[in-house]
Coordinates of C-alpha atoms and ligand atoms in Angstrom, one line a residue:
X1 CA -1.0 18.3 -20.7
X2 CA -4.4 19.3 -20.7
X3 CA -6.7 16.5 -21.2
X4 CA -9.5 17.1 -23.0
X5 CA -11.2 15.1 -25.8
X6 CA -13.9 16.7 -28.5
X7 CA -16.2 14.0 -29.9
X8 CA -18.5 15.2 -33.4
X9 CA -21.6 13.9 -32.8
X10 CA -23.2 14.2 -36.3
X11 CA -25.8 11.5 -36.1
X12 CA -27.6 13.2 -33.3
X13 CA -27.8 16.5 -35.3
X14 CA -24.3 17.0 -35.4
X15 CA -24.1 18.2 -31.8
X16 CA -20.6 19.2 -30.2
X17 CA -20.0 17.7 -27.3
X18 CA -16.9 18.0 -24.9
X19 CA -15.8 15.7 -22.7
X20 CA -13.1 15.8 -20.6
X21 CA -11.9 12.5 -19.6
X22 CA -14.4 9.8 -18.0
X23 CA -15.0 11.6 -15.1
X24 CA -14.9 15.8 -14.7
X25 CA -14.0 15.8 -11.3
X26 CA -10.7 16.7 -10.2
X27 CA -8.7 14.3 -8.3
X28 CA -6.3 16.1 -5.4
X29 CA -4.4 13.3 -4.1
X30 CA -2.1 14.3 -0.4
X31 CA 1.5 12.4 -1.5
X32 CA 3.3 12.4 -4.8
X33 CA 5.6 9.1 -4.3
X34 CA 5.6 6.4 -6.2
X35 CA 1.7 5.4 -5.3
X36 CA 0.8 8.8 -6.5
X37 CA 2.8 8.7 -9.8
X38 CA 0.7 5.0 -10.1
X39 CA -2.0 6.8 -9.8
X40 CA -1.3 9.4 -12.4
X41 CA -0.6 6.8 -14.9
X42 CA -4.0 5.0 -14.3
X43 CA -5.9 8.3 -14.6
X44 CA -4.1 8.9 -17.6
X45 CA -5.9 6.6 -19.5
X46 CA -9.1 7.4 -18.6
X47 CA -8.1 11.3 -19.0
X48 CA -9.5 11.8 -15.2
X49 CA -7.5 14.9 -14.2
X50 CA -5.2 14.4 -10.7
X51 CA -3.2 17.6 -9.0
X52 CA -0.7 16.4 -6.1
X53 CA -0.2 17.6 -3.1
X54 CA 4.0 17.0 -2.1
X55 CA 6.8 18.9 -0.3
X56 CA 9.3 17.8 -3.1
X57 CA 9.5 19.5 -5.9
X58 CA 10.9 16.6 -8.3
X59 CA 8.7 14.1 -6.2
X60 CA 7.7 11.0 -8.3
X61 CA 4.6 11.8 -9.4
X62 CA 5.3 15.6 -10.4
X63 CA 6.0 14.9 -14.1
X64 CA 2.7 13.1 -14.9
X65 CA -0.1 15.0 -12.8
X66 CA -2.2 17.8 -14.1
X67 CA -1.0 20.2 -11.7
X68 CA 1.9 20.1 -8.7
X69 CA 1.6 22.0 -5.5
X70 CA 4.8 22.1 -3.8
X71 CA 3.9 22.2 -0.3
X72 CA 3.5 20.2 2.7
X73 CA -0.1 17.5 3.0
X74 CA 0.7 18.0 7.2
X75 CA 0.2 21.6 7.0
X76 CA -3.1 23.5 7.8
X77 CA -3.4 26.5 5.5
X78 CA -1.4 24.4 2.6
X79 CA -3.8 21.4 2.6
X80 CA -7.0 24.0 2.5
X81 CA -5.7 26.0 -0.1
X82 CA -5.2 22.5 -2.1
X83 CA -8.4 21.3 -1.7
X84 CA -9.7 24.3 -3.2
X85 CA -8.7 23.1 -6.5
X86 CA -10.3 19.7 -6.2
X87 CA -13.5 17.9 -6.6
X88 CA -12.5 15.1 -4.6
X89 CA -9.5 15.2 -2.1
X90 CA -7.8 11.4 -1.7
X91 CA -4.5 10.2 -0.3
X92 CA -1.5 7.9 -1.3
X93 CA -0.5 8.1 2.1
X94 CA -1.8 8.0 5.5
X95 CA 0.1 10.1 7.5
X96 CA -1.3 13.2 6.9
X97 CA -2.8 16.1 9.3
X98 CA -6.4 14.0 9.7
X99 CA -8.0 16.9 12.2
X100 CA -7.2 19.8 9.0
X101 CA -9.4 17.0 6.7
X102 CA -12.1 16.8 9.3
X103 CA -11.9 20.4 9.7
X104 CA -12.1 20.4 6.1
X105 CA -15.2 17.9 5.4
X106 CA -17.6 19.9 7.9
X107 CA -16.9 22.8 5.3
X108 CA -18.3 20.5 2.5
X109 CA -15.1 18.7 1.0
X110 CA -15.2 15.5 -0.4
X111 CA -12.7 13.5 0.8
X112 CA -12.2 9.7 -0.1
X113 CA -11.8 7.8 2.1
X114 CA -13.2 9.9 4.9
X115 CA -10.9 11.9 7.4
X116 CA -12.5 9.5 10.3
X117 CA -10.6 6.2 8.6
X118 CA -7.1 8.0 8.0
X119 CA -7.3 9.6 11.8
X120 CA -7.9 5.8 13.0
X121 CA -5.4 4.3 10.5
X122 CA -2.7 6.6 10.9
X123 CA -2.4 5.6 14.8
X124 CA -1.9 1.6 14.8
X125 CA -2.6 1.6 18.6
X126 CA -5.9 3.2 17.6
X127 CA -6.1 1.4 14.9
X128 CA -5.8 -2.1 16.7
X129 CA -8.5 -0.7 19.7
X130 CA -10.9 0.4 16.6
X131 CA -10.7 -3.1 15.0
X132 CA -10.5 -5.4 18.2
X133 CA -13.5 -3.2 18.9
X134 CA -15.4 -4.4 16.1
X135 CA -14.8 -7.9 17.0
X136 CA -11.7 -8.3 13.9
X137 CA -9.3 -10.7 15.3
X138 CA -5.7 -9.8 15.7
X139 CA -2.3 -10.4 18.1
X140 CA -3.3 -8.8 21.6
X141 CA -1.8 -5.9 22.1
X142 CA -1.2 -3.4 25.0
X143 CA 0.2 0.3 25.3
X144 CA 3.6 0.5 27.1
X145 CA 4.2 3.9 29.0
X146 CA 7.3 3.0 30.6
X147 CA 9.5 0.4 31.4
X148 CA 7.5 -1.3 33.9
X149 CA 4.2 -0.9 31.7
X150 CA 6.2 -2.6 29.1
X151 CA 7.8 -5.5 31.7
X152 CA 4.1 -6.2 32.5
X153 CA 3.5 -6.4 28.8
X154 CA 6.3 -8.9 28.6
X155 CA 4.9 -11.2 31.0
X156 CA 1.9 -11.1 29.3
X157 CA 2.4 -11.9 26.3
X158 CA 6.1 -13.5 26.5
X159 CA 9.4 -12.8 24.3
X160 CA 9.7 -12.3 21.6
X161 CA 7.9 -9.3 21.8
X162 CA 6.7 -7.0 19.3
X163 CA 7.3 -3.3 20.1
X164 CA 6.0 -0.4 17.9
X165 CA 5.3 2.9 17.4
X166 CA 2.1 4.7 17.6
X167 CA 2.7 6.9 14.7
X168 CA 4.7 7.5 11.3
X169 CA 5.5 4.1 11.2
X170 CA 6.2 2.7 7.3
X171 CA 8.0 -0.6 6.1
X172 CA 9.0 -1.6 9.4
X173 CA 10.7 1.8 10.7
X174 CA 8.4 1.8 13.8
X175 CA 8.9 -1.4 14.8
X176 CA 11.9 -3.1 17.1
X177 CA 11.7 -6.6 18.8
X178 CA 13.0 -7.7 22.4
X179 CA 13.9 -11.2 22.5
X180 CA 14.1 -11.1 26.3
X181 CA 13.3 -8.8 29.2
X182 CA 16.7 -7.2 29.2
X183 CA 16.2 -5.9 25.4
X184 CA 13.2 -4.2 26.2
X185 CA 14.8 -0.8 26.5
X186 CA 17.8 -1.3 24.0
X187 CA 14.4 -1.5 21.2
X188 CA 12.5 0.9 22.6
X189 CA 15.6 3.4 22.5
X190 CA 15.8 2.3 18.9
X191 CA 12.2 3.7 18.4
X192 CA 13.1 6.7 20.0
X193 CA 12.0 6.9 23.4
X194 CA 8.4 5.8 25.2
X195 CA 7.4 9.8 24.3
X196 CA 7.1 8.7 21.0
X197 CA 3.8 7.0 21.5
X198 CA 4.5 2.8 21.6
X199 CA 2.6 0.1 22.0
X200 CA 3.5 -4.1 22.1
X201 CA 1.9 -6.7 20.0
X202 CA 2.1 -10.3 21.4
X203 CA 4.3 -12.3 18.7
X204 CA 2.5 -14.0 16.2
X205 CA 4.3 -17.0 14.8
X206 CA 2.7 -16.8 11.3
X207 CA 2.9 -19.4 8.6
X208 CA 2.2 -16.9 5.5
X209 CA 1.7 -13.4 5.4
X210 CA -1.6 -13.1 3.5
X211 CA -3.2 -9.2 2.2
X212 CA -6.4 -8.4 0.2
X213 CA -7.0 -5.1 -1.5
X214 CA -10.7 -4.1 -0.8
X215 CA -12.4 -1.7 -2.2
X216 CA -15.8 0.4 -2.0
X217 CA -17.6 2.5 -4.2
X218 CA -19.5 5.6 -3.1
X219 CA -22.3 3.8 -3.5
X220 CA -21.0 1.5 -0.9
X221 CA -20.5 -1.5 -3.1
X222 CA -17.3 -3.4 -2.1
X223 CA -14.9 -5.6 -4.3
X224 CA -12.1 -7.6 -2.8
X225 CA -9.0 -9.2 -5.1
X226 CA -7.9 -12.3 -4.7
X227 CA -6.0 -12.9 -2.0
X228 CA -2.0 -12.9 -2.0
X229 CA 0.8 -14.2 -0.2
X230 CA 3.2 -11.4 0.7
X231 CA 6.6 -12.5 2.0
X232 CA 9.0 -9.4 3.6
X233 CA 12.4 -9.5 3.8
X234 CA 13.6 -6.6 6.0
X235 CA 10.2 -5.5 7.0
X236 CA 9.8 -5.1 3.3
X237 CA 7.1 -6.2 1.2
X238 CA 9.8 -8.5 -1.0
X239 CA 7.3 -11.1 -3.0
X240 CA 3.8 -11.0 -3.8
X241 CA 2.5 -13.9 -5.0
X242 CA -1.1 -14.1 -6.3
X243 CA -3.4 -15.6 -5.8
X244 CA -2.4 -17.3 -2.6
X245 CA -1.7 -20.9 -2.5
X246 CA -4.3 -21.7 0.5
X247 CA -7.4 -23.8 0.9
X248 CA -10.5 -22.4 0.0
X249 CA -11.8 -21.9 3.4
X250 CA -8.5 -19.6 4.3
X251 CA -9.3 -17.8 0.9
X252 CA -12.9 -16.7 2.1
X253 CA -11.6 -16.4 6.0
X254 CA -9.4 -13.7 4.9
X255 CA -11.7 -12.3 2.6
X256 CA -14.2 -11.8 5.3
X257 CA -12.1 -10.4 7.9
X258 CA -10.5 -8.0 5.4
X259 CA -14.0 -7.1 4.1
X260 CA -15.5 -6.5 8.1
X261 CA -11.9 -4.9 8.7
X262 CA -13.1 -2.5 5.8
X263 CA -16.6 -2.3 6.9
X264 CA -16.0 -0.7 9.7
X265 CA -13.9 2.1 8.0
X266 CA -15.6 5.0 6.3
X267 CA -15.7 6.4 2.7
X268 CA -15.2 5.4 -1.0
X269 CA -11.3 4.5 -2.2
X270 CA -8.9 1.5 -1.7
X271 CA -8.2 -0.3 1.5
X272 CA -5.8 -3.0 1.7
X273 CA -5.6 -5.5 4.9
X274 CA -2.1 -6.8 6.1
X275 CA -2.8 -10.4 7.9
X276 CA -1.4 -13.0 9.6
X277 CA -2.4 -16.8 9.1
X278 CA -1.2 -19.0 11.9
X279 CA -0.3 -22.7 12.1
X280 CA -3.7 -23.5 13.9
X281 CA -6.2 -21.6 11.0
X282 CA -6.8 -18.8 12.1
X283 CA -6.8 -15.2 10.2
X284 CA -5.6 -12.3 12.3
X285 CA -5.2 -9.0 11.2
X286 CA -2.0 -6.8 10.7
X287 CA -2.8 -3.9 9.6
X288 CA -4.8 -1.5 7.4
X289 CA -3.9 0.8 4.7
X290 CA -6.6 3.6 2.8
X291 CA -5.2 3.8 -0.6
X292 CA -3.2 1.3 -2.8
X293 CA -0.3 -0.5 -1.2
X294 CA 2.3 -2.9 -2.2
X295 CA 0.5 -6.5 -2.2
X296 CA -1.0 -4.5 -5.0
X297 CA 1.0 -3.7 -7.9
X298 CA 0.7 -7.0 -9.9
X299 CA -2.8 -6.1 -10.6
X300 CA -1.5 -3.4 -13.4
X301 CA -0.5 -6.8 -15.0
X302 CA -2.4 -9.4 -14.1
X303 CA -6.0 -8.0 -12.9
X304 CA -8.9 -6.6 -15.0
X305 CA -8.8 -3.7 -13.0
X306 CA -5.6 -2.4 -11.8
X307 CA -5.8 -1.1 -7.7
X308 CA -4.9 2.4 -9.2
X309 CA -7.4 2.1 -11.8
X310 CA -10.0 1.1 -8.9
X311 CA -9.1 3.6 -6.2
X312 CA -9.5 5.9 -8.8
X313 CA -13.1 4.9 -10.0
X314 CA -13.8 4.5 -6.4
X315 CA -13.1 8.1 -5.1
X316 CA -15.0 9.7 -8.2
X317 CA -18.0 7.9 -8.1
X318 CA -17.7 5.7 -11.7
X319 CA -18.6 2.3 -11.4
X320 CA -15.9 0.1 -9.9
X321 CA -14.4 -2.2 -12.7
X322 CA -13.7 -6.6 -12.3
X323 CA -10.9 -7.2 -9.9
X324 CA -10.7 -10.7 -10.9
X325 CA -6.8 -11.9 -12.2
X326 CA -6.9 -11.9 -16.1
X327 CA -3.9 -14.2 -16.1
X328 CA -4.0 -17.5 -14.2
X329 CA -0.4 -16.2 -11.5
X330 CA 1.2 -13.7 -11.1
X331 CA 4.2 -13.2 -8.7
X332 CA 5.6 -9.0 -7.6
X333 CA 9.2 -9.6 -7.0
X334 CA 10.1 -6.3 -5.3
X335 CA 14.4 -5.4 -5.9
X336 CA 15.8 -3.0 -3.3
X337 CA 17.8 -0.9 -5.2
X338 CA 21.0 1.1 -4.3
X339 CA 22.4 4.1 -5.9
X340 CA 25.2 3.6 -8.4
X341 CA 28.7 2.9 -6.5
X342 CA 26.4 0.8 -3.6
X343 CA 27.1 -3.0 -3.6
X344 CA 23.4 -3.8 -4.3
X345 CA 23.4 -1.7 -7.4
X346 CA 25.0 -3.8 -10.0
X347 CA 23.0 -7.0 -9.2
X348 CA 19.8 -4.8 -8.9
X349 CA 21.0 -3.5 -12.5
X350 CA 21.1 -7.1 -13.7
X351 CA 18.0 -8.3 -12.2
X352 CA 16.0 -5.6 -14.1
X353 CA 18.3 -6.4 -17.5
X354 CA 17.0 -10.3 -16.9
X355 CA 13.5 -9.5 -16.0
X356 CA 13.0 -7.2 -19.3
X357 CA 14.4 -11.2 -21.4
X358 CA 12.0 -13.1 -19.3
X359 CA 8.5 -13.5 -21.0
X360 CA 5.6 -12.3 -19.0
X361 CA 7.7 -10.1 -17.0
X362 CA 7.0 -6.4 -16.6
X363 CA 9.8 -4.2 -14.8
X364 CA 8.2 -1.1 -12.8
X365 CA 10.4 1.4 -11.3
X366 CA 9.2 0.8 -7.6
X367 CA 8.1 -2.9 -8.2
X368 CA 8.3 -6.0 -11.2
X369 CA 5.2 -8.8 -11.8
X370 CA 5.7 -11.8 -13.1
X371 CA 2.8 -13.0 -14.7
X372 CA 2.2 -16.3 -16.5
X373 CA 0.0 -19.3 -17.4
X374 CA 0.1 -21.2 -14.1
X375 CA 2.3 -20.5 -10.4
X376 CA 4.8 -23.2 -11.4
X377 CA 5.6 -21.2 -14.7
X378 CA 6.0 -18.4 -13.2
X379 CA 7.8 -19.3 -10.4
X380 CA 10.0 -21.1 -12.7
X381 CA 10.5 -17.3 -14.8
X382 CA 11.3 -16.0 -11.6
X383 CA 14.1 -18.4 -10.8
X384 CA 15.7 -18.4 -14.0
X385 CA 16.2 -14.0 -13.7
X386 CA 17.4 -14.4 -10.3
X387 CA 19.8 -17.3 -11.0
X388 CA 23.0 -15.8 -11.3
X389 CA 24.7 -17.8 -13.4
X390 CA 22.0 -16.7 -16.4
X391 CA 23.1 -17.5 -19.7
X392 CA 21.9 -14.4 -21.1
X393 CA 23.1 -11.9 -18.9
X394 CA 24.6 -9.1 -20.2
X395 CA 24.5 -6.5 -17.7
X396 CA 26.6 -4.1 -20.1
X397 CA 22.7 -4.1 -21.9
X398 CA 20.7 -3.3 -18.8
X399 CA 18.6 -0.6 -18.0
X400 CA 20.0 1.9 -15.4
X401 CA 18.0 2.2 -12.7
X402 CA 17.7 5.5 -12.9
X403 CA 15.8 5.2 -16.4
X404 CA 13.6 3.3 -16.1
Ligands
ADP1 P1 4.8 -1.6 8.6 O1 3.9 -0.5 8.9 O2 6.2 -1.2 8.5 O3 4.3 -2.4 7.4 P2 4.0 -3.8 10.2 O4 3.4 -3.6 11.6 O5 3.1 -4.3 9.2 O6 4.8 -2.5 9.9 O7 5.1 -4.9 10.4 C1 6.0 -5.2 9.4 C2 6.3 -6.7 9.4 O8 6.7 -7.1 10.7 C3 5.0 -7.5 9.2 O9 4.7 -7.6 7.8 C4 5.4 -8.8 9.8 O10 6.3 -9.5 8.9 C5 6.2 -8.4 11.0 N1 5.3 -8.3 12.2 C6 4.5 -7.3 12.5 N2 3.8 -7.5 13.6 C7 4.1 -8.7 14.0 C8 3.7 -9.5 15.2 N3 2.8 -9.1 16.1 N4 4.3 -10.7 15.3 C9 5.2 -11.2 14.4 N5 5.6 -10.5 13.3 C10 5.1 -9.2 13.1
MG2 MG1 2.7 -3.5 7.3

């Protein structure tokens, strides 16, 4: 699948010219899940060449990169030997060895964003000292050594209270709440123990969940999207709605906070910002991801620029394309789906056999945007494939999951 392109260029003297792709450098992304495999499909259009970095052989993204390493992104030697074969090293995940990259970068490798911003980002106590630090607003927060650290954290910040881990923490797996004092260690048992590494995060009774994808060029110019409404169910990104129904002055709140929030990261790539709006106005921030992220997906659909597209551009040094929404709404609608012979899996089944009927619709196997002339419409779309009493369903005619 070598991607290579020969353009004749017999005006000019009938010169041969080769090009391969839009841009010549190699992309080594750490992570081939779903993100990666994104990824893959974005530089597949612009013939930009990615190699993956991932301990599973039949990970997500192996069939469409360039080239597959099977090998672990948390392991020294493996992660140098990879970079070796890039021009520019990247990540679709953050939770990979950061001191190997810094290592790595004072021998001359390019990696996007820098090893400084994944080290901060891949610690959210660090990560909350960094940005609080910088003057960001977000919930207080405190580290909790034991249970008397945490008791004191409690009467701090009252119950509920927000406990999570340090580290390795991903759609809500790090995190356990204590209602009351006397849950306090049932949740932090539940995370595994105070060695772990946990911190608390006074509760913030938020009215919407709100994200924006940022994102600099290696020139240092920054693009935000339009800001979304994310709603989780589970800890689970669920719905994406975009853009965010919110005043104007929320719209550019958020938009600054996420663009300082990304300021004070470094390197080129994507960066979205998870935040929280609350009742009285203000905008506080979540949390912070380096690549593309979840609140992100509807932009293959609905943006001029998809986030994979842009991260892409980004971390190669091409000029970063319009992230402005091509289409007026757009809403991701996120099914959890189960293996065949699970209870979820015949309704996930039919879900994806309705969305393919509904027009504007797009069904991705990870996520599905719903895009349309106007929120109402495509709200209304949205209701009609998840009503269950659909006139059209015929599930005997639906997708498996597996195929899609
Ligand atoms: P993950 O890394 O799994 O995304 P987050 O820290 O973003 O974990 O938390 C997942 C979800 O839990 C958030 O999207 C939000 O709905 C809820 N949450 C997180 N922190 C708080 C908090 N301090 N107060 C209230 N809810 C919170
Ligand atoms: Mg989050």
């Amino acid at each position: 699948c070598r991607a290579s392109l020969e353009i004749q260029e017999s005006s000019s003297g009938g010169a041969n010219l080769q090009v391969h792709g839009v841009s010549h450098t190699v992309v080594g992304v750490l992570g081939g899940g779903q993100l990666g495999r994104m990824l893959c499909e974005a530089a597949s259009q612009m013939a930009i060449k990615v190699i993956i970095l991932d301990p599973l052989e039949d990970c997500p993204a192996s069939k469409l990169c360039h080239y597959h390493m099977v090998g672990s992104y948390d392991d020294s030697a493996t992660v140098e030997e990879f970079a070796k074969r890039c021009g520019v090293l990247t990540v679709e995940i953050e939770h990979v060895d950061a001191a190997t990259l810094e290592k790595l970068e004072k021998q001359g490798v390019d990696c996007q964003p820098k090893a400084s911003a994944l080290r901060i980002i891949q610690d959210k106590y660090l990560q909350k000292v960094h940005f609080s630090r910088h003057g960001i607003p977000l919930p207080k927060f405190m580290q909790i050594d034991d249970l008397e650290s945490a008791k004191r954290a409690g009467d701090l910040f009252g119950y509920p209270l927000m406990i999570k881990s340090k580290r390795l923490a991903y759609d809500g797996r790090g995190n356990a709440v204590a209602k009351s004092e006397d849950e306090i260690s049932l949740a932090v048992n539940a995370l595994g123990g105070y060695a772990r590494g946990l911190y608390v995060e006074k509760w913030t009774s938020f009215v919407k969940e709100l994200s924006v994808i940022v994102v600099r060029g290696r020139d240092n110019t920054m693009l935000c999207y339009p800001v979304v409404e994310t709603i989780h169910r589970e800890n689970i990104c669920h719905i994406v709605k975009s853009p965010a129904n919110v005043s104007w002055k929320i719209l550019k709140l958020a938009t600054d906070v996420a663009q300082k929030a990304v300021s004070s990261l470094e390197g080129a790539g994507v960066f979205a910002v998870e935040l929280f709006l609350t009742a009285d106005g203000q905008v506080l921030l979540n949390e912070v991801a380096p690549r593309p992220h979840n609140s992100g997906h509807h932009t293959i659909e609905s943006c001029l620029t998809s986030q994979f597209e842009q991260h892409l551009r980004a971390v190669v040094g091409l000029p970063l394309g319009d992230p402005s929404m091509k289409t007026p709404a757009a809403i991701m609608y996120n099914i959890l789906g189960e293996d065949e012979g699970e209870p979820g899996f015949l309704l996930a089944n039919q879900l994806i056999g309705r969305a393919l009927r509904i027009p504007g619709a797009s069904v991705h196997w990870y996520d599905k945007p719903v895009i349309g002339p106007s929120m109402g419409i495509v709200e209304a779309r949205l209701k009609s494939m998840l009503r269950e009493d659909s006139k059209n369903d015929q599930p005997e005619a639906a997708p498996r999951v597996g195929i899609i």
